mmCIF file of C-alpha atoms in Angstrom:
data_model
loop_
_atom_site.group_PDB
_atom_site.id
_atom_site.type_symbol
_atom_site.label_atom_id
_atom_site.label_comp_id
_atom_site.label_asym_id
_atom_site.label_seq_id
_atom_site.Cartn_x
_atom_site.Cartn_y
_atom_site.Cartn_z
ATOM 1 C CA MET A 27 73.900 85.532 77.235
ATOM 2 C CA LYS A 28 74.213 82.066 78.563
ATOM 3 C CA LEU A 29 77.592 81.208 80.193
ATOM 4 C CA THR A 30 79.318 78.358 81.795
ATOM 5 C CA LEU A 31 81.566 79.466 84.623
ATOM 6 C CA PHE A 32 84.413 77.468 86.280
ATOM 7 C CA VAL A 33 85.174 79.410 89.484
ATOM 8 C CA TRP A 34 88.026 78.671 91.868
ATOM 9 C CA ARG A 35 86.514 77.958 95.352
ATOM 10 C CA GLN A 36 88.765 77.675 98.414
ATOM 11 C CA LYS A 37 87.450 78.058 101.961
ATOM 12 C CA ASP A 38 90.574 79.593 103.452
ATOM 13 C CA ALA A 39 94.317 79.796 103.166
ATOM 14 C CA ALA A 40 94.810 76.394 104.833
ATOM 15 C CA SER A 41 92.291 74.554 102.586
ATOM 16 C CA HIS A 42 92.713 72.972 99.180
ATOM 17 C CA GLY A 43 90.800 74.723 96.467
ATOM 18 C CA ALA A 44 89.186 73.478 93.263
ATOM 19 C CA PHE A 45 87.096 74.688 90.285
ATOM 20 C CA GLU A 46 83.290 74.702 90.709
ATOM 21 C CA ARG A 47 81.036 74.696 87.716
ATOM 22 C CA TYR A 48 78.040 77.082 87.469
ATOM 23 C CA GLU A 49 75.590 77.834 84.675
ATOM 24 C CA LEU A 50 74.380 81.331 84.313
ATOM 25 C CA SER A 51 71.838 82.754 81.916
ATOM 26 C CA ASP A 52 70.225 86.036 81.148
ATOM 27 C CA VAL A 53 73.578 87.847 81.366
ATOM 28 C CA SER A 54 73.484 91.252 79.788
ATOM 29 C CA GLU A 55 76.342 92.028 77.342
ATOM 30 C CA ASP A 56 76.373 95.475 78.795
ATOM 31 C CA SER A 57 77.143 94.395 82.297
ATOM 32 C CA SER A 58 80.669 94.480 83.641
ATOM 33 C CA PHE A 59 82.405 91.217 84.648
ATOM 34 C CA LEU A 60 81.955 91.949 88.391
ATOM 35 C CA GLU A 61 78.208 92.688 87.807
ATOM 36 C CA MET A 62 78.047 89.236 86.284
ATOM 37 C CA LEU A 63 79.663 87.818 89.403
ATOM 38 C CA ASP A 64 77.124 89.772 91.440
ATOM 39 C CA LEU A 65 74.472 87.987 89.542
ATOM 40 C CA LEU A 66 75.986 84.676 90.171
ATOM 41 C CA ASN A 67 76.208 85.473 93.984
ATOM 42 C CA MET A 68 72.569 86.460 94.019
ATOM 43 C CA LYS A 69 71.493 83.092 92.569
ATOM 44 C CA LEU A 70 73.814 81.214 95.023
ATOM 45 C CA VAL A 71 72.346 83.102 97.976
ATOM 46 C CA GLU A 72 68.880 82.345 96.789
ATOM 47 C CA THR A 73 69.673 78.662 96.783
ATOM 48 C CA GLY A 74 71.361 78.754 100.112
ATOM 49 C CA ASP A 75 74.902 78.342 98.887
ATOM 50 C CA THR A 76 78.022 80.311 99.782
ATOM 51 C CA PRO A 77 78.626 83.311 97.473
ATOM 52 C CA VAL A 78 81.999 83.708 95.744
ATOM 53 C CA ALA A 79 84.413 85.837 97.563
ATOM 54 C CA PHE A 80 86.076 88.454 95.361
ATOM 55 C CA GLU A 81 87.604 91.963 96.018
ATOM 56 C CA HIS A 82 86.169 95.169 94.632
ATOM 57 C CA ASP A 83 86.000 98.824 95.657
ATOM 58 C CA CYS A 84 85.819 101.612 93.009
ATOM 59 C CA ARG A 85 84.688 99.508 90.093
ATOM 60 C CA GLU A 86 86.200 102.291 87.898
ATOM 61 C CA GLY A 87 89.545 100.923 87.182
ATOM 62 C CA ILE A 88 91.374 102.944 89.804
ATOM 63 C CA CYS A 89 91.771 101.066 93.051
ATOM 64 C CA GLY A 90 93.406 97.909 91.710
ATOM 65 C CA SER A 91 91.527 95.557 94.037
ATOM 66 C CA CYS A 92 89.573 93.618 91.502
ATOM 67 C CA SER A 93 92.449 91.242 90.921
ATOM 68 C CA MET A 94 91.528 87.909 89.248
ATOM 69 C CA THR A 95 92.682 85.770 86.438
ATOM 70 C CA ILE A 96 90.096 85.323 83.663
ATOM 71 C CA ASN A 97 90.638 82.513 81.077
ATOM 72 C CA GLY A 98 94.310 82.486 81.953
ATOM 73 C CA CYS A 99 94.889 86.249 81.720
ATOM 74 C CA PRO A 100 95.132 88.649 84.625
ATOM 75 C CA HIS A 101 92.031 90.947 84.494
ATOM 76 C CA GLY A 102 90.911 89.173 81.371
ATOM 77 C CA PRO A 103 91.458 89.138 77.722
ATOM 78 C CA LYS A 104 91.185 92.823 76.904
ATOM 79 C CA LYS A 105 94.426 94.842 77.152
ATOM 80 C CA MET A 106 94.762 97.819 79.472
ATOM 81 C CA THR A 107 91.488 96.960 81.213
ATOM 82 C CA THR A 108 90.775 95.955 84.806
ATOM 83 C CA ALA A 109 88.382 93.188 85.633
ATOM 84 C CA CYS A 110 85.846 95.693 86.835
ATOM 85 C CA GLN A 111 85.852 97.661 83.577
ATOM 86 C CA LEU A 112 85.820 94.369 81.513
ATOM 87 C CA HIS A 113 82.337 94.106 79.937
ATOM 88 C CA MET A 114 80.552 90.953 78.972
ATOM 89 C CA ARG A 115 80.334 91.969 75.326
ATOM 90 C CA ASN A 116 83.935 90.837 75.145
ATOM 91 C CA PHE A 117 82.665 87.295 75.469
ATOM 92 C CA SER A 118 80.160 85.267 73.269
ATOM 93 C CA ASP A 119 76.923 83.486 74.089
ATOM 94 C CA GLY A 120 77.666 79.950 75.219
ATOM 95 C CA ASP A 121 81.263 80.704 76.434
ATOM 96 C CA GLU A 122 83.101 78.758 79.049
ATOM 97 C CA ILE A 123 84.966 81.043 81.456
ATOM 98 C CA TYR A 124 87.625 79.964 83.942
ATOM 99 C CA ILE A 125 87.949 82.435 86.970
ATOM 100 C CA GLU A 126 90.650 82.022 89.444
ATOM 101 C CA PRO A 127 92.812 84.071 91.879
ATOM 102 C CA PHE A 128 96.310 85.559 90.977
ATOM 103 C CA ARG A 129 98.919 82.824 91.278
ATOM 104 C CA ALA A 130 102.148 83.851 92.947
ATOM 105 C CA ALA A 131 103.975 82.691 95.961
ATOM 106 C CA ALA A 132 103.929 86.281 97.435
ATOM 107 C CA PHE A 133 100.142 86.480 96.938
ATOM 108 C CA PRO A 134 98.659 83.714 99.191
ATOM 109 C CA VAL A 135 95.015 82.857 98.639
ATOM 110 C CA VAL A 136 92.743 84.146 101.455
ATOM 111 C CA LYS A 137 89.420 82.754 100.111
ATOM 112 C CA ASP A 138 88.063 81.975 96.715
ATOM 113 C CA LEU A 139 89.292 84.750 94.328
ATOM 114 C CA VAL A 140 90.820 86.867 97.123
ATOM 115 C CA VAL A 141 94.590 86.914 97.622
ATOM 116 C CA ASP A 142 96.843 88.777 100.209
ATOM 117 C CA ARG A 143 98.555 91.450 98.374
ATOM 118 C CA SER A 144 99.959 93.116 101.505
ATOM 119 C CA ALA A 145 103.494 92.458 100.278
ATOM 120 C CA PHE A 146 103.087 95.408 97.961
ATOM 121 C CA ASP A 147 102.229 97.708 100.996
ATOM 122 C CA ARG A 148 105.471 96.604 102.695
ATOM 123 C CA ILE A 149 107.473 97.495 99.597
ATOM 124 C CA GLN A 150 105.809 100.838 99.544
ATOM 125 C CA MET A 151 106.593 101.383 103.266
ATOM 126 C CA ALA A 152 110.289 100.646 102.655
ATOM 127 C CA GLY A 153 110.749 103.755 100.732
ATOM 128 C CA GLY A 154 107.757 104.817 98.647
ATOM 129 C CA TYR A 155 107.421 108.271 100.165
ATOM 130 C CA VAL A 156 109.166 111.557 100.648
ATOM 131 C CA SER A 157 110.102 112.191 104.311
ATOM 132 C CA VAL A 158 112.325 115.320 104.058
ATOM 133 C CA SER A 159 110.905 118.360 105.829
ATOM 134 C CA THR A 160 109.344 120.841 103.339
ATOM 135 C CA GLY A 161 107.581 123.040 105.632
ATOM 136 C CA ALA A 162 104.276 124.394 104.631
ATOM 137 C CA ALA A 163 102.755 123.148 101.351
ATOM 138 C CA PRO A 164 104.533 125.057 98.593
ATOM 139 C CA GLU A 165 102.625 126.711 95.615
ATOM 140 C CA ALA A 166 102.156 124.071 93.028
ATOM 141 C CA ASN A 167 104.333 125.749 90.360
ATOM 142 C CA ALA A 168 107.107 126.871 92.860
ATOM 143 C CA THR A 169 109.300 123.847 91.940
ATOM 144 C CA PRO A 170 110.210 123.616 88.206
ATOM 145 C CA VAL A 171 109.940 120.174 86.791
ATOM 146 C CA ASP A 172 110.842 119.543 83.162
ATOM 147 C CA LYS A 173 108.139 118.360 80.829
ATOM 148 C CA GLU A 174 109.768 114.952 80.024
ATOM 149 C CA SER A 175 110.383 114.126 83.696
ATOM 150 C CA ALA A 176 106.914 115.217 84.606
ATOM 151 C CA ASP A 177 105.246 113.089 81.899
ATOM 152 C CA GLU A 178 107.393 109.941 82.776
ATOM 153 C CA ALA A 179 106.736 110.368 86.499
ATOM 154 C CA PHE A 180 102.931 110.687 85.792
ATOM 155 C CA GLU A 181 103.040 107.396 83.771
ATOM 156 C CA ALA A 182 104.822 105.622 86.543
ATOM 157 C CA ALA A 183 102.416 107.071 89.094
ATOM 158 C CA ALA A 184 99.513 105.495 87.146
ATOM 159 C CA CYS A 185 100.386 102.156 88.750
ATOM 160 C CA ILE A 186 97.315 100.963 90.788
ATOM 161 C CA GLY A 187 99.173 98.143 92.648
ATOM 162 C CA CYS A 188 96.815 95.494 91.381
ATOM 163 C CA GLY A 189 99.465 92.875 90.941
ATOM 164 C CA ALA A 190 98.670 91.701 87.404
ATOM 165 C CA CYS A 191 102.326 92.169 86.635
ATOM 166 C CA VAL A 192 103.236 89.561 89.209
ATOM 167 C CA ALA A 193 100.443 87.223 88.167
ATOM 168 C CA ALA A 194 101.506 87.331 84.464
ATOM 169 C CA CYS A 195 105.227 86.866 85.222
ATOM 170 C CA PRO A 196 106.415 83.186 84.961
ATOM 171 C CA ASN A 197 108.718 84.029 87.907
ATOM 172 C CA GLY A 198 106.186 85.847 90.078
ATOM 173 C CA SER A 199 108.473 89.003 89.903
ATOM 174 C CA ALA A 200 107.357 92.372 91.281
ATOM 175 C CA MET A 201 110.004 94.294 89.377
ATOM 176 C CA LEU A 202 107.375 96.399 87.318
ATOM 177 C CA PHE A 203 105.398 97.425 90.416
ATOM 178 C CA THR A 204 108.531 98.334 92.386
ATOM 179 C CA SER A 205 110.168 100.123 89.490
ATOM 180 C CA ALA A 206 107.034 102.280 88.949
ATOM 181 C CA LYS A 207 107.012 103.252 92.575
ATOM 182 C CA VAL A 208 110.763 104.039 92.762
ATOM 183 C CA VAL A 209 111.024 105.818 89.533
ATOM 184 C CA HIS A 210 107.833 107.880 90.105
ATOM 185 C CA LEU A 211 109.538 109.646 92.991
ATOM 186 C CA GLY A 212 113.140 109.331 91.444
ATOM 187 C CA LEU A 213 112.115 111.485 88.537
ATOM 188 C CA LEU A 214 110.812 114.401 90.608
ATOM 189 C CA PRO A 215 113.024 117.047 92.415
ATOM 190 C CA GLN A 216 111.194 116.268 95.709
ATOM 191 C CA GLY A 217 112.386 112.669 95.576
ATOM 192 C CA GLN A 218 116.042 113.362 95.019
ATOM 193 C CA PRO A 219 117.343 113.686 98.602
ATOM 194 C CA GLU A 220 116.355 110.081 99.347
ATOM 195 C CA ARG A 221 116.686 108.657 95.910
ATOM 196 C CA MET A 222 119.441 106.120 96.616
ATOM 197 C CA ASP A 223 118.229 105.024 99.941
ATOM 198 C CA ARG A 224 114.697 104.602 98.481
ATOM 199 C CA VAL A 225 115.748 102.240 95.708
ATOM 200 C CA SER A 226 117.975 100.224 98.102
ATOM 201 C CA GLY A 227 115.264 99.871 100.712
ATOM 202 C CA MET A 228 112.428 98.956 98.304
ATOM 203 C CA VAL A 229 114.429 96.469 96.293
ATOM 204 C CA ALA A 230 115.631 94.702 99.512
ATOM 205 C CA GLN A 231 111.979 94.510 100.796
ATOM 206 C CA MET A 232 110.889 93.185 97.405
ATOM 207 C CA ASP A 233 113.536 90.408 97.622
ATOM 208 C CA ALA A 234 112.448 89.660 101.210
ATOM 209 C CA GLU A 235 108.798 89.176 100.154
ATOM 210 C CA ASN A 236 109.350 85.966 98.222
ATOM 211 C CA PHE A 237 108.881 87.468 94.806
ATOM 212 C CA GLY A 238 110.760 85.885 91.909
ATOM 213 C CA GLY A 239 113.469 87.467 89.839
ATOM 214 C CA CYS A 240 113.044 89.239 86.497
ATOM 215 C CA THR A 241 114.288 87.463 83.407
ATOM 216 C CA ASN A 242 112.874 89.957 80.866
ATOM 217 C CA HIS A 243 109.952 87.937 79.699
ATOM 218 C CA GLY A 244 107.931 91.244 79.264
ATOM 219 C CA GLU A 245 104.632 89.624 80.296
ATOM 220 C CA CYS A 246 104.222 92.257 83.044
ATOM 221 C CA GLN A 247 103.880 95.226 80.765
ATOM 222 C CA GLU A 248 101.449 93.138 78.510
ATOM 223 C CA ALA A 249 99.194 92.440 81.526
ATOM 224 C CA CYS A 250 99.390 95.884 83.128
ATOM 225 C CA PRO A 251 95.968 97.552 82.898
ATOM 226 C CA LYS A 252 97.697 101.002 82.869
ATOM 227 C CA GLY A 253 100.164 100.058 80.232
ATOM 228 C CA ILE A 254 103.341 100.767 82.350
ATOM 229 C CA SER A 255 106.510 100.020 80.332
ATOM 230 C CA ILE A 256 109.430 97.857 81.391
ATOM 231 C CA LYS A 257 111.675 100.765 80.725
ATOM 232 C CA TYR A 258 111.047 101.705 84.348
ATOM 233 C CA ILE A 259 112.808 98.480 85.399
ATOM 234 C CA THR A 260 115.755 99.620 83.500
ATOM 235 C CA ARG A 261 115.757 102.974 85.228
ATOM 236 C CA MET A 262 115.380 101.207 88.680
ATOM 237 C CA ASN A 263 118.206 98.935 88.002
ATOM 238 C CA ARG A 264 120.427 101.776 86.987
ATOM 239 C CA ASP A 265 119.674 103.627 90.280
ATOM 240 C CA PHE A 266 120.094 100.362 92.289
ATOM 241 C CA ILE A 267 123.602 99.864 90.801
ATOM 242 C CA ARG A 268 124.521 103.394 91.530
ATOM 243 C CA ALA A 269 123.296 103.171 95.117
ATOM 244 C CA THR A 270 125.101 99.892 95.702
ATOM 245 C CA VAL A 271 128.342 101.169 94.198
ATOM 246 C CA GLY A 272 128.133 104.422 96.184
ATOM 247 C CA LYS A 273 127.679 102.582 99.487
ATOM 248 C CA ALA A 274 130.633 100.397 98.699
ATOM 249 C CA VAL A 275 132.826 103.393 97.935
ATOM 250 C CA SER A 276 131.690 105.256 100.966
ATOM 251 C CA LEU A 277 132.333 102.152 103.109
ATOM 252 C CA ARG A 278 135.828 101.655 101.545
ATOM 253 C CA GLY A 279 136.646 105.398 102.261
ATOM 254 C CA LYS A 280 135.516 105.021 105.916
ATOM 255 C CA MET A 281 137.695 101.934 106.312
ATOM 256 C CA GLY A 282 140.628 103.699 104.798
ATOM 257 C CA ALA A 283 140.215 106.669 106.985
ATOM 258 C CA GLN A 284 140.503 104.270 110.093
#
């Protein structure tokens, strides 16, 4: 295959970026999109040019680090597929492909196609864990979990934190990511003791990270490589309302007692 690539090049966060044009030939249709970028970088190194910076780790659709926008779509045109699992047979000989980083205020560009997604880590640290003392590790089947809750928790836990939902959202919202992390633990019995504090803390951190608000466009679930549904946003909103009302009632009760 012969391709014309328009790749976003940006030296660092303080620099202005622009698309650079590259011609690439002899691309195997069986290669992955990242292997195609490897080929491009090999040719750039051979000519003494600076290779394109992009993130990757597992290359198996698990780690979520291969975050890039391909022809206007986070992770590319094929649904429920990460960029590393997107194969060049999804393109045609002679195609022009535009490759750029995820665009969101909360994801500043570090270099070329690499963005800083540490805002997701801080949301996780605000409550995406179970801190209650459980003693020694219990036997796996000791705590009963109903099938429906287990299945839904597993679906939410499939989130790999890639950020495609944020990049696809016109508002740059992180509601799908945050709701997946909140609901995953909120559906399990181990997550119940901190359920209300968890949703309050993680939503507050999400708001503090400069993400936009959700206005129900639904683009997030369309771009998610794991097919996570916006129904989890509804569940998170319900818990958030309960947590907020509960705190208000508790505060009113304390003030009345004084």
